[in-house]
Coordinates of C-alpha atoms in Angstrom, one line a residue:
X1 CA -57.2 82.3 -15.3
X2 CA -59.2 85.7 -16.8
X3 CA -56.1 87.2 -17.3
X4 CA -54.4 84.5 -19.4
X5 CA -57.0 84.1 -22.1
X6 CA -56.8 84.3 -25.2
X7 CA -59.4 87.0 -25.6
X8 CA -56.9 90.0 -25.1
X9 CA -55.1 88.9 -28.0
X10 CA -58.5 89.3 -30.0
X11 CA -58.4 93.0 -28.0
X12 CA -55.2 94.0 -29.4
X13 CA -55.7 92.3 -32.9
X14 CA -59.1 94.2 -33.1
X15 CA -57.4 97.9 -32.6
X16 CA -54.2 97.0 -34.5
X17 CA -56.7 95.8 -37.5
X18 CA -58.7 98.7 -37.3
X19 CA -56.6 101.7 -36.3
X20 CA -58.1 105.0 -35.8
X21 CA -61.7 103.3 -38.0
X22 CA -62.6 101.5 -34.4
X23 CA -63.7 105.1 -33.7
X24 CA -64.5 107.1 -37.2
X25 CA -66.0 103.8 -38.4
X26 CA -68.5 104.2 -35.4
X27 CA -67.7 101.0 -34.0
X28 CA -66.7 101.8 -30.5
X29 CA -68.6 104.4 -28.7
X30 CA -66.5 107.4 -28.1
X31 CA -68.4 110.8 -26.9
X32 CA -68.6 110.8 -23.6
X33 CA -64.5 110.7 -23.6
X34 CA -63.9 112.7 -26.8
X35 CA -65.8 115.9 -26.5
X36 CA -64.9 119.5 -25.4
X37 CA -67.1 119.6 -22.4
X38 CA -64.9 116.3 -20.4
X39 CA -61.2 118.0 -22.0
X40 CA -62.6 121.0 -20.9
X41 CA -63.3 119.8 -17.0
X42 CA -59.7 117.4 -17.3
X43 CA -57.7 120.6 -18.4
X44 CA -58.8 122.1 -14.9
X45 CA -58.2 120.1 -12.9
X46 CA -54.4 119.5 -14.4
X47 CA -54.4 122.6 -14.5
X48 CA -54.8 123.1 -10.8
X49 CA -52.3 120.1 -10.2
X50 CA -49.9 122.0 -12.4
X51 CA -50.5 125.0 -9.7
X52 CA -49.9 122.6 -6.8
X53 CA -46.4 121.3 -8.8
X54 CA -44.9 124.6 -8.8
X55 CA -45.9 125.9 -5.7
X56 CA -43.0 126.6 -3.6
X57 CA -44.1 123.5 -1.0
X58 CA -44.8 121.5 -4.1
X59 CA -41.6 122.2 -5.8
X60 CA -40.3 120.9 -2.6
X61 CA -42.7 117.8 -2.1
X62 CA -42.4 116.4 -5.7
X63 CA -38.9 117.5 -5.9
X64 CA -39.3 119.4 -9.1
X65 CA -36.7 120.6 -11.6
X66 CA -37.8 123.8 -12.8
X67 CA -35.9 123.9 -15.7
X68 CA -37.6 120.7 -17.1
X69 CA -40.6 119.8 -18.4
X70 CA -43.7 118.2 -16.3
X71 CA -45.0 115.5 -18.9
X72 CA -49.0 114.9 -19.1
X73 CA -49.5 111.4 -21.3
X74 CA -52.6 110.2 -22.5
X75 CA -52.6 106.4 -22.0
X76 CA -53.9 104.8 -25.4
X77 CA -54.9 108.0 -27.3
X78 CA -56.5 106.2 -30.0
X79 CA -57.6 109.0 -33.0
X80 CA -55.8 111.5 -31.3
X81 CA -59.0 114.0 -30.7
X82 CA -59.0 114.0 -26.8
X83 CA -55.3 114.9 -26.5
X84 CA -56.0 117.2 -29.2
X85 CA -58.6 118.9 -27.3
X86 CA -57.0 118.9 -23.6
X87 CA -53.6 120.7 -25.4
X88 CA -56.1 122.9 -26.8
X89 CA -57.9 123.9 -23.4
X90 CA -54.5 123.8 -21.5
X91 CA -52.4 126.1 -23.8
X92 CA -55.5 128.7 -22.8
X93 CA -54.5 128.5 -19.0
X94 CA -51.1 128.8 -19.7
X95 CA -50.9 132.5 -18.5
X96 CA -52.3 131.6 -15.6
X97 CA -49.8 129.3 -14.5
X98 CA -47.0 129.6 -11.4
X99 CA -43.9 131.1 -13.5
X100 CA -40.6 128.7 -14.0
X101 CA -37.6 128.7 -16.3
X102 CA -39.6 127.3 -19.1
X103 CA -42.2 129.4 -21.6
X104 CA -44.3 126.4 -21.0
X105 CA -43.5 124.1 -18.3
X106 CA -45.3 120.7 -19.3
X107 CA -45.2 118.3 -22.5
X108 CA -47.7 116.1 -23.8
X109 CA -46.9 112.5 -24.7
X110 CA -49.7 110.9 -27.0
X111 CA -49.5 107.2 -26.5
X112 CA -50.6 104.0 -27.8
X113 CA -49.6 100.2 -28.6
X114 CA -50.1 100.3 -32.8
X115 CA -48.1 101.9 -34.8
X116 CA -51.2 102.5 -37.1
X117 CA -52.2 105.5 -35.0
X118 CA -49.1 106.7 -34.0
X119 CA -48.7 107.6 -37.9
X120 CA -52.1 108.8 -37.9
X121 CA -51.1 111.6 -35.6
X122 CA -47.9 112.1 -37.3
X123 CA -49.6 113.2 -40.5
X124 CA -52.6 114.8 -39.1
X125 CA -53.1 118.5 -39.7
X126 CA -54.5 119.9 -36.1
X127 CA -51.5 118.0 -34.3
X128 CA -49.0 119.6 -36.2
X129 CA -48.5 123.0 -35.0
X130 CA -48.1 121.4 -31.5
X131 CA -45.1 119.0 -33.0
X132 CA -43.8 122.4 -34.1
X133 CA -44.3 124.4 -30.6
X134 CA -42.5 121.5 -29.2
X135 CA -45.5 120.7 -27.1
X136 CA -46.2 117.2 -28.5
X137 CA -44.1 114.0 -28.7
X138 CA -45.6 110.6 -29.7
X139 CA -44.7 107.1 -28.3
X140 CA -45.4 103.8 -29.0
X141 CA -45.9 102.1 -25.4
X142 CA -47.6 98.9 -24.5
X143 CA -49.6 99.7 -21.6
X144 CA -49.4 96.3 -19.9
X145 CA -45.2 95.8 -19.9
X146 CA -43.1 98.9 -21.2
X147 CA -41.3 100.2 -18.0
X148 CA -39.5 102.6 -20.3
X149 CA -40.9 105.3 -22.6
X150 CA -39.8 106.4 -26.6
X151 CA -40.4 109.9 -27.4
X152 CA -40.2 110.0 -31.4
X153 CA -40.1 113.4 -32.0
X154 CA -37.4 114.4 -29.9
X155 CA -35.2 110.9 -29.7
X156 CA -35.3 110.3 -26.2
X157 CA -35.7 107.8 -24.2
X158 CA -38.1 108.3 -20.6
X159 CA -36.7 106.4 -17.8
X160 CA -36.4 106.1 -13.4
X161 CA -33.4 108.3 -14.5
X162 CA -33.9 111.0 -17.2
X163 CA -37.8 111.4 -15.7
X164 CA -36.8 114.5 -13.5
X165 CA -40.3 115.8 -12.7
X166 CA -43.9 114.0 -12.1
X167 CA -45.9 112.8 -14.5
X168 CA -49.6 113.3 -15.2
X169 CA -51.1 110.2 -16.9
X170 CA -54.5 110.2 -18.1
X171 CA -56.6 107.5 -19.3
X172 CA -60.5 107.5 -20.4
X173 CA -61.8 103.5 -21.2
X174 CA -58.3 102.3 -21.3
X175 CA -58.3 100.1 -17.8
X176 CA -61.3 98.7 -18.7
X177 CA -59.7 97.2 -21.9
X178 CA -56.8 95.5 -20.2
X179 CA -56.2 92.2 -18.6
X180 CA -58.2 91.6 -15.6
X181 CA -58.3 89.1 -12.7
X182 CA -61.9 87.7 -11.9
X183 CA -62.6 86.3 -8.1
X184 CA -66.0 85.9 -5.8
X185 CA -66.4 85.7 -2.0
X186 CA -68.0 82.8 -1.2
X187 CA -69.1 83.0 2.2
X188 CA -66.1 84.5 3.1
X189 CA -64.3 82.5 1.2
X190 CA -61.7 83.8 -1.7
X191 CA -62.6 81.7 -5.5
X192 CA -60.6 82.5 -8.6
X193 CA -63.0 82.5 -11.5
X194 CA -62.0 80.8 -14.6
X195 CA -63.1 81.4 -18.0
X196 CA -63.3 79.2 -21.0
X197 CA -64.3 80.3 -24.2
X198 CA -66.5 78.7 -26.6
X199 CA -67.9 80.3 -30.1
X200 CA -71.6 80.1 -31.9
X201 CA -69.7 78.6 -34.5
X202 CA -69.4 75.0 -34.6
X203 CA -65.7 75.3 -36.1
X204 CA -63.4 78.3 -35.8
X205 CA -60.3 78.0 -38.6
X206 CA -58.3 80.9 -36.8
X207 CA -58.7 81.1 -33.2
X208 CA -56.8 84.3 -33.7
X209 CA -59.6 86.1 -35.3
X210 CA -60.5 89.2 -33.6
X211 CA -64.0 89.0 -35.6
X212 CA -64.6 85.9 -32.8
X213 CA -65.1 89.1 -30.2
X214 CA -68.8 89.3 -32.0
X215 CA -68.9 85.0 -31.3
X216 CA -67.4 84.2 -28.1
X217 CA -69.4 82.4 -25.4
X218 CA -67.8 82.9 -22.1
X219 CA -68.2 80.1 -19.6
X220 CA -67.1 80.3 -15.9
X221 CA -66.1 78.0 -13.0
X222 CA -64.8 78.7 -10.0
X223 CA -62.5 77.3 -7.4
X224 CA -61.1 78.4 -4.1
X225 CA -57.4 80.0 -4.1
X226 CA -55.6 81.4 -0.9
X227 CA -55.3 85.3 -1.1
X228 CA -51.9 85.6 0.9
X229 CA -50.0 83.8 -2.3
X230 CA -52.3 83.9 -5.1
X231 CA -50.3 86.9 -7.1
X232 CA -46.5 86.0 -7.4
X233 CA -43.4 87.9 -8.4
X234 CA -43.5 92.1 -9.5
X235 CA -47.9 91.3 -8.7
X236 CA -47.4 89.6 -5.2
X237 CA -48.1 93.9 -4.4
X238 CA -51.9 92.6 -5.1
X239 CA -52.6 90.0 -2.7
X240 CA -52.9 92.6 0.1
X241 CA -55.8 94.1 -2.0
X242 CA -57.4 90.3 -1.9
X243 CA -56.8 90.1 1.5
X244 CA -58.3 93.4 2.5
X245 CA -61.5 92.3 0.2
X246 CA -61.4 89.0 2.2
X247 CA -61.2 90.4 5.4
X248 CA -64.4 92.9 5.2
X249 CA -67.3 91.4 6.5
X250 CA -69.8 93.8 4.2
X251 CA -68.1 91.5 1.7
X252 CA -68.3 88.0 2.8
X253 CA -70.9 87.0 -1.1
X254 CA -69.2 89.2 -3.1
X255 CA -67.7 89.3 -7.0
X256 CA -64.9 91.2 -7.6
X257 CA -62.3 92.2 -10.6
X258 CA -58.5 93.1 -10.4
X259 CA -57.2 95.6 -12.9
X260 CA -54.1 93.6 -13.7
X261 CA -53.1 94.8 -16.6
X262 CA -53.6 98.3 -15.2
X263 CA -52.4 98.0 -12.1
X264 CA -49.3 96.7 -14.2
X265 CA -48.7 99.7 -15.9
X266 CA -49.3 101.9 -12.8
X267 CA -46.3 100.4 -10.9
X268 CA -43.9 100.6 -13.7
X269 CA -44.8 104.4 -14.6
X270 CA -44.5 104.4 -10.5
X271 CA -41.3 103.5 -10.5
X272 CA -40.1 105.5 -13.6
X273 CA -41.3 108.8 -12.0
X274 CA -39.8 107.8 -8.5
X275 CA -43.3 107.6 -7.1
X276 CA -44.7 111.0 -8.7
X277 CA -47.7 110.2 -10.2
X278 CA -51.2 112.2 -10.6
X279 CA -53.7 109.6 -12.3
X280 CA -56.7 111.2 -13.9
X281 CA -58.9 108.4 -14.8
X282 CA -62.4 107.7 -16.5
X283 CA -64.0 104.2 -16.9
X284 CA -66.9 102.4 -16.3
X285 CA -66.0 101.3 -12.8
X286 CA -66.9 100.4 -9.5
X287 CA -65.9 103.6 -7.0
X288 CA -67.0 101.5 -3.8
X289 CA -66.8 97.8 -2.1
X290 CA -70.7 97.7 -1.8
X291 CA -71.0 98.2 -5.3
X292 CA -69.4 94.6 -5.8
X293 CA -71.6 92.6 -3.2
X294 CA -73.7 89.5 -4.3
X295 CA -72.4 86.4 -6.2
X296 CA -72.7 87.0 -10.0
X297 CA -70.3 85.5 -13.4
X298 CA -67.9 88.6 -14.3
X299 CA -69.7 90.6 -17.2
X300 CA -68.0 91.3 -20.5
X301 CA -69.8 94.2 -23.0
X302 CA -69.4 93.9 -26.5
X303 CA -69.2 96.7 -28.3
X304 CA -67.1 96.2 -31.3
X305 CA -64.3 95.3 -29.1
X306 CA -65.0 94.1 -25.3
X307 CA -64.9 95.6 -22.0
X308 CA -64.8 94.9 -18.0
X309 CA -65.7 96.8 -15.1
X310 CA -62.9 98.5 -13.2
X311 CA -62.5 98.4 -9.4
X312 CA -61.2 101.8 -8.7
X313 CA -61.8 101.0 -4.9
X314 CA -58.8 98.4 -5.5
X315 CA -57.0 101.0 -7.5
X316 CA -57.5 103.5 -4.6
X317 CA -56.3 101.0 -2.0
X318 CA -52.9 100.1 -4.0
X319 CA -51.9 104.1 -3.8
X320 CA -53.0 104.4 -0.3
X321 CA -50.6 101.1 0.5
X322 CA -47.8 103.2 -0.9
X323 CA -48.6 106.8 0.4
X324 CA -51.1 108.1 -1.7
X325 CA -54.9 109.4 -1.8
X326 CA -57.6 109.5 -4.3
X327 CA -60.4 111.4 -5.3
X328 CA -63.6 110.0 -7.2
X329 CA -66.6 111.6 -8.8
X330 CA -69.4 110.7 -5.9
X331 CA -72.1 108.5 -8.3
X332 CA -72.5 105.0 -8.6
X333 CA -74.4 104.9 -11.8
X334 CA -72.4 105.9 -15.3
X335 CA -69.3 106.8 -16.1
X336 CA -66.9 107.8 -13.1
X337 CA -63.9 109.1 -12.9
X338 CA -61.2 109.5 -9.9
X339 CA -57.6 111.3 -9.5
X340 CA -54.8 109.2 -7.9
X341 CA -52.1 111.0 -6.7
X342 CA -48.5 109.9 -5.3
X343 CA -45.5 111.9 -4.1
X344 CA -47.2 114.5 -1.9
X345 CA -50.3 114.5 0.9
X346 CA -53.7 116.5 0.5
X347 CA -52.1 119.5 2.2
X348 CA -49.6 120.2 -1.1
X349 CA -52.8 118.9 -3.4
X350 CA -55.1 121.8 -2.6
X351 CA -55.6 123.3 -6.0
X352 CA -55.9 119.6 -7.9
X353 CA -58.1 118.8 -5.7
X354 CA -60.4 122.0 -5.4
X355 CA -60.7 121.9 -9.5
X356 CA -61.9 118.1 -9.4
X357 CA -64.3 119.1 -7.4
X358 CA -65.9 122.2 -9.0
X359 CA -64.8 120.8 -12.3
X360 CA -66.4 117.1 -11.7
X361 CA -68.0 116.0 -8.6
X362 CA -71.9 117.8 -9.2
X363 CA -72.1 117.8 -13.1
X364 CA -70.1 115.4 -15.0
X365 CA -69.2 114.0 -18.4
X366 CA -71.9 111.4 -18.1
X367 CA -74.4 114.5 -16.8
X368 CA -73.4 116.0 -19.8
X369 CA -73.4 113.5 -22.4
X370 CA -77.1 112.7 -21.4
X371 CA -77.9 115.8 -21.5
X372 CA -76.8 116.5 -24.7
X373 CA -78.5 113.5 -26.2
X374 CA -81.8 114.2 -24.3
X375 CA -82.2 117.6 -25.7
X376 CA -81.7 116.0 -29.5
X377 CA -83.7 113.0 -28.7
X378 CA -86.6 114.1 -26.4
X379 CA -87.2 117.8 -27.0
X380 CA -88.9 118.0 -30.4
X381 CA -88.5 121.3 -30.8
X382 CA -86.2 123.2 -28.8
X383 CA -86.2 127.0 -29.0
X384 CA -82.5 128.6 -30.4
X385 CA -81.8 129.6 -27.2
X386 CA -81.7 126.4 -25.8
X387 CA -79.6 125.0 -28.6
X388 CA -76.8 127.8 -28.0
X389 CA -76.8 127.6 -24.6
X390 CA -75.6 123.5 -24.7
X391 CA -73.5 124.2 -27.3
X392 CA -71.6 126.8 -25.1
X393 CA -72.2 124.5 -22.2
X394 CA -70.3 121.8 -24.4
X395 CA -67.0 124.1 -25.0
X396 CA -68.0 124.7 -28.1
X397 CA -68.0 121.1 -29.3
X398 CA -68.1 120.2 -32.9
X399 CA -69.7 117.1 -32.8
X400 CA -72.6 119.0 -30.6
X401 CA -72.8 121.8 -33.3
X402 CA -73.2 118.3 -36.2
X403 CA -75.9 116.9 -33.8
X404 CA -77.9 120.3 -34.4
X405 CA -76.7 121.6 -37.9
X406 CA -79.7 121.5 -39.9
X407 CA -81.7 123.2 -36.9
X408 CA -78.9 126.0 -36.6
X409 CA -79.3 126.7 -40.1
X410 CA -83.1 126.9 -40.5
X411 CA -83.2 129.2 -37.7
X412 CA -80.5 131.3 -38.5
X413 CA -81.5 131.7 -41.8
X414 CA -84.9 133.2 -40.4
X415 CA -85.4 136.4 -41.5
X416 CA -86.8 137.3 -37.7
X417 CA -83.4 136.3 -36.4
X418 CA -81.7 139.4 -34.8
X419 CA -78.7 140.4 -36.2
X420 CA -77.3 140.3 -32.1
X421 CA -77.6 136.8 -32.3
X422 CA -76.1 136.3 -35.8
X423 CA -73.0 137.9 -34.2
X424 CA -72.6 135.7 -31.2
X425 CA -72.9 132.8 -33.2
X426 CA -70.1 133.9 -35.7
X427 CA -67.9 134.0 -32.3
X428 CA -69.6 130.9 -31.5
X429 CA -68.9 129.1 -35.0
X430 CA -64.9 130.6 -34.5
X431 CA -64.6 128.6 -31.6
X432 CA -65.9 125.3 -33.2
X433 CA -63.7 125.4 -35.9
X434 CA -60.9 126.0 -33.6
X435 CA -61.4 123.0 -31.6
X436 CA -62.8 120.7 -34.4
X437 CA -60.4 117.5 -35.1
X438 CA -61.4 116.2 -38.9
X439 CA -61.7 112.2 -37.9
X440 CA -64.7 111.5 -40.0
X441 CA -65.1 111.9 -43.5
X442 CA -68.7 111.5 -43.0
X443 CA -69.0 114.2 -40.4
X444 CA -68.2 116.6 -42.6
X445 CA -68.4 119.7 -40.0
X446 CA -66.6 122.3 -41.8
X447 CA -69.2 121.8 -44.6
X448 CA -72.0 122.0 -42.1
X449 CA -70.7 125.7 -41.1
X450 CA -70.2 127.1 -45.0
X451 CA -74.3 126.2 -45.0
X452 CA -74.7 128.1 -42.1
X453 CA -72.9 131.2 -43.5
X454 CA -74.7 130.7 -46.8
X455 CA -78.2 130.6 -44.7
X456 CA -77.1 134.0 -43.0
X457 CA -75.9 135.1 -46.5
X458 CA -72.6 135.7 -45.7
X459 CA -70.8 134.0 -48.8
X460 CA -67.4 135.1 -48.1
X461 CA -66.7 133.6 -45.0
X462 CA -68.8 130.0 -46.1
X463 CA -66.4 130.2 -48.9
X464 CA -63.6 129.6 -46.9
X465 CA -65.2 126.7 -45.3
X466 CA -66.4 125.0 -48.3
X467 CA -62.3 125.2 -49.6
X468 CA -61.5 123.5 -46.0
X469 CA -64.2 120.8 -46.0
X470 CA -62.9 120.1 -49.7
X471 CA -59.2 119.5 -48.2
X472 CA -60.2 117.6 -45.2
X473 CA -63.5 115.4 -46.5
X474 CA -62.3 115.3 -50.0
X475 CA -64.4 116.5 -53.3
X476 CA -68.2 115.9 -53.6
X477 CA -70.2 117.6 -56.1
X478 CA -72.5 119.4 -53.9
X479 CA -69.4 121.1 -52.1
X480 CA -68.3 122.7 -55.3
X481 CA -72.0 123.6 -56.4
X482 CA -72.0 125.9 -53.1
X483 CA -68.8 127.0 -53.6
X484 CA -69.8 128.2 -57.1
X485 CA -72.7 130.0 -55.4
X486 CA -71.0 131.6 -53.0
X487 CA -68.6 132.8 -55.6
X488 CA -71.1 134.2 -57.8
X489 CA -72.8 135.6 -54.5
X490 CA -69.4 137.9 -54.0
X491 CA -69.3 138.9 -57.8
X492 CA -66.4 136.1 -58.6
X493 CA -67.9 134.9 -61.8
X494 CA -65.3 133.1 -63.4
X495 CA -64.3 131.4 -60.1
X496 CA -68.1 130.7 -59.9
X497 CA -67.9 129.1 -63.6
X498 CA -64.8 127.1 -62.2
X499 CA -66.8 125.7 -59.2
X500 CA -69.8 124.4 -60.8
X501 CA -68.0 122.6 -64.0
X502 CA -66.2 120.5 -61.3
X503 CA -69.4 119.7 -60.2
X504 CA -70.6 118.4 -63.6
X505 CA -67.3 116.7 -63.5
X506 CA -67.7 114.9 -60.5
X507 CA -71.8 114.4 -61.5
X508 CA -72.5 115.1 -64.9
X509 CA -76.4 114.9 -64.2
X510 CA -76.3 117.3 -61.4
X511 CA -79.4 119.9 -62.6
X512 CA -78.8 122.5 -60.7
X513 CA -74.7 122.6 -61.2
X514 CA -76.0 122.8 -64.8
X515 CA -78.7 125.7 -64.7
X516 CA -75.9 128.1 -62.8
X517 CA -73.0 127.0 -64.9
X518 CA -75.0 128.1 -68.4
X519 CA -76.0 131.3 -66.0
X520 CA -72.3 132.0 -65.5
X521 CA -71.6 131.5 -69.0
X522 CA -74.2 134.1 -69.9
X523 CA -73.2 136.8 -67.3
X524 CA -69.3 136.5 -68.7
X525 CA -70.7 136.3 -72.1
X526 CA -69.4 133.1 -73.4
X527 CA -71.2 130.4 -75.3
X528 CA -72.7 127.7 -73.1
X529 CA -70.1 124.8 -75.2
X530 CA -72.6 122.0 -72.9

């Protein structure tokens, strides 16, 4: 069976090897779920769940405690930059929300199965004035099992009896990472597909290698299983979703994947909420049954780790079994995503389900992330305009503003660039920093925006980025050299003097370092001693 393979042991030996480098290292692909524009669109539509919640007839419905908090937890939050952002985007709406006994009525839980990023978070410098709001706990949680959940921070323990209000679980390419089941309708017929793995290697020493992810040769066979008993114990819930599949005619050729591991941690964070659950989801997935017609092997993508499609459609069918509804983003090519939502029907859902659909259903995070990515790749040379306008479009996204840093810079630096526009991109630039999450040492943002000051000559404030980009990125010659302009630019000579000898410390070749140092010497009137 798919879901007893030993290929999800590679999956979790792979993120607890690499920790939060899976995503700085650029090994797995990350945008599309990590940018402002997507935690932008998420935080409205929990937003407008959060509306529904404490509603009079939702206080009712979901039987809320006002006096405690309504958790949101991110489901594997890997590097910590998308919960990051959504706390950021939320906290902005928090006026805006229905008034209870609390100053703000929801936590955030940041989750995930290594311990490696848990600490990660811990000692990272954006998460910290949430820890000390209060706003954030961390947990270490295995998606697939835990029926209980850890809070670190504050020492207590989440449970079908200290969980007094719904929960909001969110989770972008985490379904699509755990165990899955693999079938085909065979003329009507249900077959169980079975995998066994082979490697390009003629002899593997450790078979618990994650680096076999890059080598392994799935093969698959099939045979015919009955769908009335094929899932047993706390799973026998699935066979009605095999049966269903079964039972539709547009399906009688058909290849279809269960969720398992998913659908595992759904019913145990069911049953810890009492059957309160909104579910915002985004995956690569299939939305509908016609998108799984025709006989085909079950595809895995490697991508530094591996991944499966996810049937939402099944996903959707297990709430509806237990009273629930779903709403998905209407395309069938790219990413999707779709809200699942126990404890109350569409008529106490009104504002949850308004925001997914101004926030999601025309112009997604796919939409966005290739639009983003045409505009750099196709357009050769796009006017300023342009440029601003996605960046604003983005929610002022960092990793959009490193995309177009050296075309910012040239044309800002232009002596025919109004002064109007210099000022809206210093409110711009604000907004950046206050969003950006240092992941990368190698994406050195904060750097990228003391050049832009120093091309719009304003020394002072690139000053105070070049001192930032030194504590986040670490020292590099070239930082200091700058900083040593900018200090003589503001009349700091001595600072200046300072700057551009730790340059020649850190490269004693560096010409330029060298010409302003002996300049520096001069205008304080020492001897050069170089």
């Amino acid at each position: 069976r798919l879901s007893h393979s030993m290929i999800w042991n590679w999956m979790r030996a792979f993120y607890d090897q690499q920790g939060v480098g899976a995503w700085s290292n650029g090994i797995v692909p990350n945008f599309v779920t990590t940018n402002c524009c997507i935690a932008k669109m998420y935080a409205n539509v929990i937003f407008g769940f959060l509306c529904d919640v404490f509603s009079p007839a939702g206080m009712e419905a979901f039987h809320v405690d006002p006096s405690q908090p309504l958790y949101i937890m991110e489901l594997g939050a890997g590097h910590g930059k998308f919960s990051f952002l959504l706390m950021k985007h939320l906290l902005k709406m928090k006026e805006f929300l229905p008034e209870t006994k609390m100053k703000v009525p929801f936590k955030f839980i940041m989750t995930d199965f290594t311990e490696n990023n848990i600490s990660f978070w811990q000692n990272h410098p954006s998460l910290r004035p949430f820890v000390k709001m209060g706003l954030v706990d961390f947990a270490k949680f295995d998606a697939e099992n835990d029926m209980e959940i850890y809070l670190i921070m504050a020492k207590k323990t989440l449970n079908k009896h200290t969980m007094k209000n719904p929960m909001v679980l969110v989770a972008n390419y985490i379904f699509d990472t755990l165990r899955h089941e693999a079938f085909r309708i065979h003329e009507g017929k249900l077959q169980e597909a079975l995998i066994t793995v082979t490697s390009e290697r003629a002899f593997e020493p450790d078979v618990n290698d994650p680096g076999l992810i890059k080598r392994f040769r799935p093969k698959w066979s099939y045979r015919g299983v009955s769908h009335k008993d094929y899932f047993t114990g706390k799973q026998a819930d699935l066979n009605p979703i095999l049966e269903r599949m079964v039972r539709r005619s547009a399906l009688r050729n058909a290849s279809i994947l269960i969720p398992v591991g998913g659908i595992n941690c759904l019913r145990n964070l069911i049953d810890l909420t009492g059957g309160r659950l909104f579910f915002l989801s985004g995956d690569k997935a299939y939305n509908y049954e016609n998108e799984m017609k025709g006989l085909r092997d079950p595809h895995i993508a490697i991508h530094g780790s591996f991944s499966m499609m996810v049937n939402y459609d099944a996903v959707r069918y297990y709430f509806e079994t237990r009273g629930g509804f779903s709403v998905h983003t209407p395309y069938q090519d790219g990413f999707k995503v779709a809200a699942f939502i126990l404890g109350a029907d569409r008529s106490i859902v009104k504002r949850g389900r308004l925001n997914f659909t101004m926030s999601l259903k025309s112009f997604g995070p796919d939409n966005f992330s290739t639009l983003q990515r045409s505009i750099k790749d196709k357009i050769e040379k796009p006017s300023l305009k342009l440029v601003l306008s996605l960046l604003r479009l983005s929610g002022y996204d960092s990793d959009v503003f490193y995309k177009f840093r050296q075309f910012l810079i040239d044309k800002l630096g232009h002596p025919y660039t109004s002064e109007k526009i210099q000022q809206d991109i210093r409110r711009d630039i604000v907004e950046i920093y206050s969003l950006y999450y240092p992941l990368s040492k190698s994406k050195d943002v904060a750097f990228e925006i003391g050049r832009l000051f120093m091309s719009m000559k304003d020394y002072k404030a690139a000053q105070r980025y070049f001192i930032d980009s030194i504590r986040d990125c670490g020292e590099h010659h070239v930082t200091h050299y700058n900083l040593g302009l900018c200090y003589n630019y503001i009349g700091e000579f001595a600072s200046a003097l300072k700057s551009f000898d730790r340059s020649l410390e850190i490269k004693p070749e560096y010409r330029e370092a060298r010409e302003w140092r002996n300049r520096m010497v001069n205008k304080l009137g020492q001897k050069t001693g170089r």
